[in-house]
N, CA, C and O of each residue as an XYZ file, in Angstrom:
676
protein
N      70.368    114.714    127.872
C      69.277    116.115    128.225
C      69.625    116.855    129.148
O      69.106    116.168    130.028
N      69.973    117.501    129.577
C      69.807    118.262    130.944
C      68.609    119.068    130.888
O      67.923    119.681    130.071
N      68.684    118.684    132.622
C      67.235    119.885    133.067
C      68.229    121.347    132.758
O      69.437    121.564    132.852
N      67.205    122.073    132.403
C      67.265    123.256    131.673
C      67.799    124.562    133.282
O      68.538    125.536    133.143
N      67.130    124.111    134.632
C      68.125    124.271    136.087
C      67.405    123.185    137.286
O      66.311    123.172    137.851
N      68.976    122.053    137.358
C      70.350    122.536    137.928
C      70.641    122.291    135.794
O      70.152    121.448    135.042
N      71.638    123.478    135.493
C      71.964    122.910    134.024
C      72.992    121.594    134.102
O      73.385    121.128    133.032
N      73.404    121.027    135.284
C      74.491    120.323    135.064
C      74.118    118.949    135.349
O      74.937    118.031    135.374
N      72.369    118.762    135.649
C      72.044    117.797    136.034
C      71.283    117.061    134.826
O      70.701    117.577    133.873
N      71.453    115.734    135.136
C      70.770    115.070    133.738
C      69.705    114.731    133.626
O      69.448    114.115    134.660
N      68.609    114.738    132.802
C      67.099    114.086    132.787
C      67.062    113.047    132.093
O      66.906    111.982    132.691
N      67.147    113.046    131.133
C      67.360    111.748    130.009
C      68.740    111.475    129.248
O      69.423    112.242    128.570
N      68.950    109.967    129.621
C      70.506    110.170    128.728
C      70.334    108.258    128.639
O      70.915    107.338    129.215
N      69.263    108.326    127.638
C      68.847    107.058    127.149
C      67.610    106.278    127.515
O      66.906    107.279    127.649
N      66.901    105.422    127.745
C      65.812    104.936    128.357
C      65.110    103.358    128.055
O      65.408    102.702    127.056
N      64.526    103.077    128.683
C      63.612    102.041    128.280
C      62.535    101.732    128.996
O      62.395    101.901    130.208
N      61.605    101.177    128.074
C      60.026    100.793    128.382
C      59.947    100.079    129.406
O      60.625     99.078    129.641
N      59.167    100.520    130.032
C      58.581     99.341    131.229
C      56.968     99.137    130.984
O      56.043     99.902    131.259
N      56.956     97.968    130.431
C      55.321     97.596    130.071
C      54.772     97.062    131.327
O      53.551     97.118    131.185
N      55.075     96.524    132.599
C      54.657     96.837    133.817
C      53.706     97.599    134.845
O      52.698     97.365    135.512
N      55.028     99.156    134.473
C      54.371    100.443    134.426
C      53.982    101.122    133.613
O      53.578    102.269    133.804
N      54.033    100.482    132.427
C      53.278    101.091    131.135
C      53.885    102.643    131.380
O      52.968    103.457    131.274
N      54.683    103.032    131.563
C      55.446    103.919    131.271
C      57.257    103.491    130.340
O      57.575    102.626    129.524
N      58.123    104.760    131.112
C      59.487    104.280    131.086
C      60.414    104.682    131.700
O      60.348    105.777    132.260
N      61.487    103.931    131.758
C      62.838    104.291    132.821
C      63.729    105.613    132.507
O      64.544    105.300    131.639
N      63.854    106.731    132.820
C      65.092    107.155    132.141
C      66.231    106.914    132.962
O      66.229    106.864    134.192
N      67.791    106.678    131.741
C      68.879    106.548    132.474
C      69.529    107.432    132.901
O      69.435    108.381    132.122
N      70.289    107.706    133.904
C      71.336    109.240    134.636
C      70.214    109.975    135.071
O      70.349    111.188    135.229
N      68.860    109.303    135.344
C      68.021    110.380    135.654
C      68.439    110.959    137.080
O      68.624    110.188    138.022
N      68.633    112.822    137.261
C      69.107    113.232    138.157
C      70.657    113.135    138.636
O      70.869    113.558    139.773
N      71.471    112.763    138.100
C      73.093    112.005    137.783
C      74.043    113.344    137.207
O      73.367    114.365    137.085
N      74.933    113.435    136.981
C      75.608    113.988    136.972
C      76.483    113.266    135.279
O      76.730    112.116    134.917
N      76.656    114.287    134.800
C      76.851    113.507    133.011
C      78.098    112.593    133.174
O      79.165    113.101    133.519
N      78.000    111.307    132.945
C      79.560    110.240    132.732
C      79.763    109.410    131.666
O      80.571    108.487    131.559
N      78.618    109.997    130.562
C      78.555    109.326    129.544
C      79.904    109.095    128.686
O      80.690    110.034    128.813
N      80.309    108.144    127.913
C      81.502    108.496    126.608
C      80.897    108.754    125.768
O      80.074    108.022    125.219
N      81.255    110.157    125.413
C      81.157    111.418    124.636
C      80.837    110.392    122.806
O      79.803    110.538    122.154
N      81.770    109.651    122.467
C      81.687    108.681    120.810
C      80.941    107.965    120.912
O      80.558    107.488    119.844
N      80.289    107.453    122.157
C      79.213    106.626    121.973
C      78.220    106.378    121.589
O      77.587    107.412    121.373
N      77.348    104.964    121.223
C      76.075    105.345    120.499
C      75.891    103.827    121.300
O      76.550    102.789    121.236
N      74.338    104.322    122.294
C      73.942    103.462    122.971
C      72.509    103.249    122.624
O      71.668    104.056    123.022
N      72.173    102.200    121.895
C      70.802    101.684    122.019
C      69.756    101.517    122.964
O      69.944    100.697    123.862
N      68.465    102.276    122.915
C      67.700    102.417    123.758
C      65.998    101.609    122.962
O      65.804    101.392    121.765
N      64.997    101.321    124.177
C      63.872    101.688    123.901
C      63.009    102.959    123.872
O      61.831    103.077    123.534
N      63.669    103.656    124.203
C      62.493    105.274    124.402
C      63.701    106.033    124.520
O      64.855    105.899    124.928
N      62.599    107.291    123.738
C      63.730    108.320    123.877
C      62.353    109.677    123.884
O      61.412    109.662    123.091
N      62.568    110.771    124.987
C      61.276    111.541    124.517
C      61.366    112.305    123.691
O      62.414    112.926    123.520
N      60.274    112.484    122.926
C      59.736    113.073    121.738
C      60.377    115.011    121.595
O      60.578    115.521    120.493
N      60.490    115.425    122.312
C      61.313    116.570    122.236
C      62.579    116.951    121.756
O      63.067    118.059    121.537
N      63.241    115.205    121.576
C      64.484    115.103    121.421
C      64.740    113.838    120.575
O      65.817    113.242    120.541
N      63.813    113.555    120.012
C      64.077    112.249    118.924
C      63.460    112.996    117.439
O      62.472    113.704    117.247
N      64.525    112.482    116.523
C      64.966    112.831    114.963
C      64.394    111.808    115.028
O      64.573    111.051    115.982
N      63.286    111.433    113.697
C      62.886    110.300    113.363
C      62.984    110.586    111.811
O      62.609    111.730    111.558
N      63.495    109.664    110.391
C      63.344    109.463    109.310
C      61.909    109.354    109.037
O      61.246    108.803    109.915
N      61.153    109.875    107.735
C      59.794    110.128    107.558
C      59.860    108.442    107.075
O      58.924    107.697    107.364
N      60.845    108.036    106.455
C      60.219    106.602    105.393
C      59.895    105.670    106.243
O      58.989    104.962    105.804
N      60.402    105.271    107.667
C      60.049    104.125    108.384
C      58.919    104.358    108.663
O      58.268    103.322    108.527
N      58.372    105.095    108.957
C      56.933    105.283    109.372
C      55.466    105.756    108.586
O      54.269    105.824    108.863
N      56.456    106.060    107.322
C      54.954    106.192    106.022
C      55.576    104.533    105.915
O      54.611    103.848    106.255
N      56.300    103.952    105.719
C      55.989    102.638    105.121
C      55.668    102.020    106.272
O      54.700    101.354    105.904
N      55.873    101.705    107.817
C      55.016    101.353    108.494
C      53.278    101.848    109.328
O      52.644    101.293    110.226
N      53.008    103.040    108.559
C      51.822    103.194    109.154
C      52.081    104.312    109.948
O      51.566    105.411    109.741
N      53.330    103.915    111.389
C      52.878    104.465    112.519
C      53.131    106.253    112.702
O      53.933    107.008    112.152
N      52.403    106.415    113.397
C      51.637    108.038    113.922
C      52.286    108.605    115.184
O      53.195    107.980    115.730
N      51.922    109.570    115.580
C      51.554    109.582    117.172
C      50.371    109.871    116.952
O      49.887    110.306    115.908
N      49.438    109.439    118.756
C      48.505    109.530    118.343
C      48.194    110.861    118.691
O      48.991    111.517    119.362
N      46.846    111.451    118.208
C      46.856    112.894    118.764
C      45.821    113.281    120.063
O      45.484    114.245    120.750
N      45.564    111.815    119.894
C      44.453    112.295    121.648
C      45.401    112.491    122.621
O      45.259    113.237    123.589
N      46.929    111.440    122.224
C      47.841    111.748    123.284
C      48.541    112.908    123.308
O      49.685    113.028    123.747
N      47.887    113.741    122.856
C      49.076    115.181    123.080
C      49.956    115.498    123.834
O      50.839    116.314    123.568
N      49.782    114.669    125.250
C      50.854    115.050    126.549
C      50.757    113.689    127.113
O      49.914    112.793    127.073
N      52.166    113.886    127.767
C      52.185    112.637    128.793
C      52.094    111.282    127.697
O      51.100    111.238    126.973
N      52.955    110.374    127.602
C      52.527    108.643    127.059
C      52.794    108.889    125.894
O      53.209    107.889    125.308
N      52.722    110.155    125.031
C      52.791    110.161    123.335
C      54.172    109.468    123.221
O      54.305    108.288    122.899
N      55.060    110.206    123.479
C      56.562    109.464    123.602
C      56.860    107.997    124.105
O      57.901    107.380    123.879
N      56.029    107.647    124.656
C      55.646    106.032    125.202
C      55.212    105.196    124.340
O      55.750    104.097    124.208
N      53.912    105.675    123.435
C      53.087    104.869    122.895
C      54.298    104.749    121.665
O      54.924    103.703    121.491
N      54.526    106.028    120.823
C      55.763    105.933    119.774
C      56.407    105.299    119.851
O      56.193    104.247    119.248
N      57.602    105.418    120.590
C      58.563    104.494    120.677
C      58.337    103.232    120.672
O      59.156    102.479    120.146
N      57.205    102.760    121.246
C      56.663    101.482    122.557
C      56.271    100.764    120.371
O      56.635     99.670    119.940
N      55.792    101.434    119.869
C      55.264    101.120    118.249
C      56.488    101.119    117.239
O      56.649    100.352    116.290
N      57.307    102.145    117.655
C      58.640    101.457    116.926
C      59.695    100.678    116.985
O      60.704    100.512    116.299
N      59.124    100.108    118.229
C      60.605     99.038    118.732
C      59.749     97.751    118.336
O      60.319     96.691    118.077
N      58.050     97.908    118.291
C      57.290     96.774    118.203
C      57.760     96.630    116.150
O      58.029     95.534    115.659
N      57.756     97.387    115.661
C      58.244     97.487    113.881
C      59.422     97.492    113.760
O      59.978     97.843    112.719
N      59.993     97.122    114.749
C      61.648     96.896    114.475
C      62.634     97.659    114.050
O      63.730     97.385    113.561
N      61.823     99.187    114.432
C      62.610    100.134    114.135
C      63.662    100.424    114.898
O      63.232    100.122    116.011
N      64.816    100.829    115.059
C      66.005    100.894    116.327
C      65.159    102.694    116.910
O      64.199    103.374    116.545
N      66.287    102.788    118.011
C      66.041    104.122    118.530
C      67.621    104.107    119.201
O      67.943    103.254    120.028
N      68.449    105.049    118.780
C      69.550    105.596    119.876
C      69.747    106.425    120.219
O      68.745    107.136    120.150
N      70.637    106.962    120.677
C      70.898    107.807    121.824
C      72.279    108.419    121.846
O      73.001    107.422    121.830
N      73.088    109.505    121.874
C      73.826    109.804    121.518
C      74.302    111.075    122.533
O      73.523    112.028    122.507
N      75.568    111.229    123.494
C      75.322    111.837    124.826
C      76.293    113.289    124.150
O      76.560    114.251    124.870
N      76.653    113.221    122.923
C      77.362    114.272    121.935
C      76.163    115.113    121.902
O      76.466    116.306    121.920
N      75.183    114.941    121.869
C      74.478    116.462    121.403
C      73.870    116.586    123.430
O      73.545    115.847    124.359
N      74.034    117.887    123.141
C      73.445    118.389    124.545
C      72.112    119.423    124.505
O      72.007    120.422    123.793
N      71.243    118.964    125.353
C      69.818    119.917    125.326
C      69.791    120.162    126.875
O      70.375    119.569    127.782
N      69.013    121.120    126.888
C      68.733    122.069    128.219
C      67.127    121.994    128.050
O      66.754    122.975    127.406
N      66.271    121.320    128.344
C      64.947    121.411    128.924
C      64.060    121.685    130.053
O      64.054    121.312    131.226
N      63.184    122.578    129.234
C      62.347    123.120    130.852
C      61.388    122.063    131.178
O      60.349    121.951    130.527
N      61.611    121.457    131.931
C      60.799    119.986    132.241
C      59.106    120.515    132.843
O      59.045    121.457    133.633
N      57.906    119.851    132.404
C      56.958    120.695    133.220
C      56.877    121.788    132.787
O      55.654    121.931    132.779
N      57.277    122.669    132.418
C      57.236    124.407    132.085
C      55.462    124.277    131.967
O      54.751    124.695    132.880
N      54.987    123.750    130.929
C      53.921    124.262    130.480
C      53.014    123.493    131.361
O      51.834    123.843    131.320
N      53.363    122.404    132.240
C      51.945    121.381    132.691
C      52.070    122.064    133.916
O      50.955    121.996    134.434
N      52.804    122.662    134.626
C      53.017    122.604    136.104
C      53.311    121.935    137.432
O      53.021    122.071    138.620
N      54.321    120.826    136.332
C      54.941    119.871    137.197
C      53.891    118.860    137.318
O      52.692    119.115    137.430
N      54.519    117.477    137.282
C      54.162    116.067    137.742
C      53.006    115.754    139.123
O      52.381    114.808    139.602
N      53.243    117.405    139.388
C      51.857    116.568    140.595
C      50.973    117.868    140.680
O      50.371    118.133    141.720
N      50.912    118.612    139.649
C      49.846    119.607    139.392
C      48.846    119.083    138.371
O      49.164    118.583    137.292
N      47.210    119.300    138.966
C      46.081    118.310    138.761
C      45.950    117.995    137.013
O      45.504    117.001    136.440
N      46.516    119.242    136.469
C      46.635    118.651    134.504
C      47.742    118.089    134.790
O      47.207    117.690    135.824
N      48.705    117.703    134.859
C      49.138    116.232    135.146
C      49.230    115.204    135.474
O      49.853    114.362    134.827
N      48.386    114.869    137.042
C      47.960    114.093    137.101
C      46.863    113.380    135.701
O      46.993    112.333    135.067
N      46.021    114.254    135.629
C      44.707    113.642    134.915
C      45.322    113.187    133.404
O      44.956    112.131    132.888
N      46.069    113.882    132.899
C      46.625    113.347    131.328
C      47.688    112.160    131.816
O      47.678    111.216    131.027
N      48.635    111.985    132.977
C      49.258    111.245    133.224
C      47.858    109.393    132.892
O      47.641    108.444    132.139
N      47.523    109.903    133.823
C      46.694    109.079    134.356
C      45.759    108.267    133.611
O      45.609    107.063    133.817
N      44.853    109.237    132.354
C      43.892    108.809    130.947
C      44.880    108.640    130.492
O      44.795    107.457    130.162
N      46.501    109.205    130.004
C      46.590    107.937    129.150
C      47.222    107.128    128.977
O      47.574    106.741    127.863
N      47.601    106.553    130.249
C      48.391    105.479    130.652
C      47.085    104.647    130.319
O      47.193    104.005    129.274
N      45.974    104.528    130.925
C      45.229    103.703    131.038
C      44.549    103.724    129.435
O      44.261    102.563    129.146
N      44.225    104.619    128.375
C      43.730    104.747    127.509
C      44.239    103.803    126.741
O      43.551    102.995    126.117
N      45.621    103.850    126.738
C      46.946    102.963    126.264
C      46.545    101.583    126.246
O      46.206    100.847    125.319
N      46.665    101.397    127.523
C      45.968     99.834    128.283
C      45.133     99.694    127.324
O      45.612     99.636    126.192
N      43.794     99.609    127.472
C      42.898     99.439    127.018
C      42.694     98.928    125.041
O      42.336     97.937    124.404
N      43.236    100.473    124.729
C      42.942    100.637    123.256
C      44.152     99.525    122.487
O      43.963     98.922    121.430
N      46.019     99.436    123.762
C      46.637     98.154    122.644
C      45.830     96.775    123.380
O      46.140     95.716    122.836
N      45.136     96.688    124.194
C      44.331     95.202    124.961
C      46.102     95.096    126.003
O      46.685     94.036    125.777
N      46.488     95.591    126.518
C      47.992     94.892    126.972
C      47.614     95.669    128.545
O      47.697     96.834    128.932
N      47.056     94.063    129.356
C      46.866     93.957    130.636
C      47.968     94.356    131.767
O      47.694     94.714    132.913
N      48.937     94.255    131.353
C      50.333     94.882    132.630
C      49.692     96.073    132.639
O      48.901     96.207    133.572
N      49.844     97.484    131.467
C      49.537     98.360    131.428
C      48.116     98.715    131.978
O      48.122     99.755    132.636
N      47.199     98.251    131.894
C      45.785     98.342    132.379
C      45.477     98.246    133.636
O      44.796     99.037    134.289
N      46.265     96.711    134.186
C      46.320     96.520    135.651
C      46.971     97.512    136.699
O      46.537     97.808    137.812
N      48.392     98.054    135.914
C      48.702     98.855    136.644
C      48.400    100.122    136.507
O      49.048    100.766    137.332
N      47.577    100.943    135.717
C      46.740    101.880    135.573
C      46.150    102.100    136.540
O      46.497    103.079    137.201
N      45.204    101.400    136.925
C      43.802    100.649    137.246
C      44.437    100.523    138.834
O      43.972    101.438    139.514
N      44.933    100.057    139.251
C      46.217     99.950    140.521
C      46.234    101.272    140.743
O      45.389    101.825    141.446
N      47.443    102.038    140.013
C      47.651    103.472    140.476
C      46.634    104.518    140.647
O      46.441    105.494    141.372
N      46.106    103.950    139.745
C      45.237    105.219    140.014
C      43.916    105.482    140.610
O      43.166    106.450    140.477
N      43.764    104.023    141.539
C      43.120    103.828    142.111
C      43.354    104.600    143.469
O      42.880    105.537    144.112
N      44.468    103.558    143.535
C      45.475    104.586    144.648
C      45.680    105.924    144.701
O      45.216    106.606    145.615
N      46.051    106.180    144.192
C      45.885    107.991    143.859
C      44.813    108.679    144.185
O      44.836    109.749    144.793
N      43.504    107.910    143.671
C      42.171    108.149    144.040
C      42.233    108.328    145.372
O      42.174    109.407    145.962
N      42.346    107.310    145.813
C      41.984    107.412    147.701
C      43.052    108.083    148.229
O      42.642    108.788    149.152
N      44.735    108.238    148.006
C      44.938    109.309    148.701
C      45.236    111.142    148.675
O      45.635    112.019    149.442
N      44.801    111.012    147.417
C      44.469    112.490    146.574
C      43.116    113.028    146.351
O      42.817    113.401    147.486
N      42.286    113.253    145.722
C      41.255    113.772    145.019
C      40.090    112.888    143.703
O      39.703    111.788    143.309
N      40.012    113.887    143.560
C      38.976    112.922    142.483
C      39.569    113.035    140.900
O      38.875    112.510    140.029
N      40.719    113.643    140.534
C      41.296    113.717    139.365
C      41.442    112.810    138.874
O      41.091    112.540    137.725
N      42.243    111.827    139.969
C      42.514    110.487    138.686
C      41.318    109.717    138.469
O      41.017    109.104    137.445
N      40.638    109.818    139.593
C      38.849    108.937    138.814
C      38.317    109.674    138.173
O      37.126    109.405    138.331
N      38.419    110.666    137.354
C      37.994    111.564    136.372
C      38.609    110.903    135.159
O      38.004    110.483    134.172
N      39.994    110.877    135.409
C      40.910    111.066    134.258
C      40.067    109.097    133.685
O      39.478    108.786    132.650
N      40.315    108.507    134.551
C      39.902    106.886    134.130
C      38.812    106.871    133.606
O      38.634    106.274    132.544
N      37.846    107.525    134.236
C      35.860    108.000    133.436
C      36.196    107.935    132.212
O      35.977    106.946    131.513
N      37.068    109.541    131.604
C      37.293    110.023    130.564
C      37.966    108.960    129.983
O      37.514    108.803    128.848
N      39.062    107.950    130.301
C      39.781    107.209    129.128
C      39.176    106.104    128.656
O      39.498    105.468    127.652
N      37.833    105.776    129.793
C      36.863    104.486    129.205
C      36.205    105.320    127.740
O      36.023    105.057    126.551
N      36.032    106.276    128.531
C      34.718    106.610    127.098
C      35.358    107.277    126.093
O      34.680    108.054    125.422
N      36.605    107.131    125.826
C      37.655    107.712    124.844
C      37.556    106.479    123.387
O      37.408    106.593    122.170
N      37.783    105.029    124.610
C      37.617    103.864    123.793
C      36.073    103.108    124.013
O      35.779    102.000    124.463
N      35.375    104.051    123.570
C      34.007    103.775    123.124
C      33.698    103.692    121.646
O      32.950    103.048    120.910
N      34.901    104.930    121.517
C      34.558    105.216    119.561
C      35.665    104.334    118.858
O      35.789    104.319    117.634
N      36.513    103.550    119.773
C      37.451    102.591    118.693
C      36.550    101.166    118.218
O      35.715    100.454    118.777
N      37.280    101.187    116.737
C      36.483    100.071    116.344
C      36.293     98.803    116.792
O      37.444     98.533    117.133
N      35.746     97.985    116.994
C      35.586     96.352    117.569
C      36.361     95.504    116.922
O      36.105     95.488    115.718
N      37.055     94.920    117.189
C      38.174     93.587    116.773
C      37.313     92.698    117.327
O      37.585     91.497    117.333
């Protein structure tokens, strides 16, 4: 998948989930396309804007998109649950897509993006009781709060409030 502009620069060419970082790493990011066209690459992450999924594995496993994560980390959590259920994800460079990255969110540094990245990262860590994700979200969110402004702190507070409605186990 390429950036819409510049159209020759790769945005995503496969990806890997990072449980410590609580997110994912895009392969080929900001590089020129150099992949073998006829290959099929097994990956454990794909952005949902390019993901094609058969319905039966989702129906059989009960995996669904988390509606509360309507932007940022929705695809990370979805791919994490697919891989945990043993459902494989593949990437092929045969199909070319051009994506207007963050065109509706204002980019990664916008207040909207920073809020939802922080909130959803922390919410995922709490909901799944993933200590690595939880610790990294708190540390990075706290750091950003200190060097930027109160957006990240508000996002962390809201993530904690969202988890209050979760069933206790």
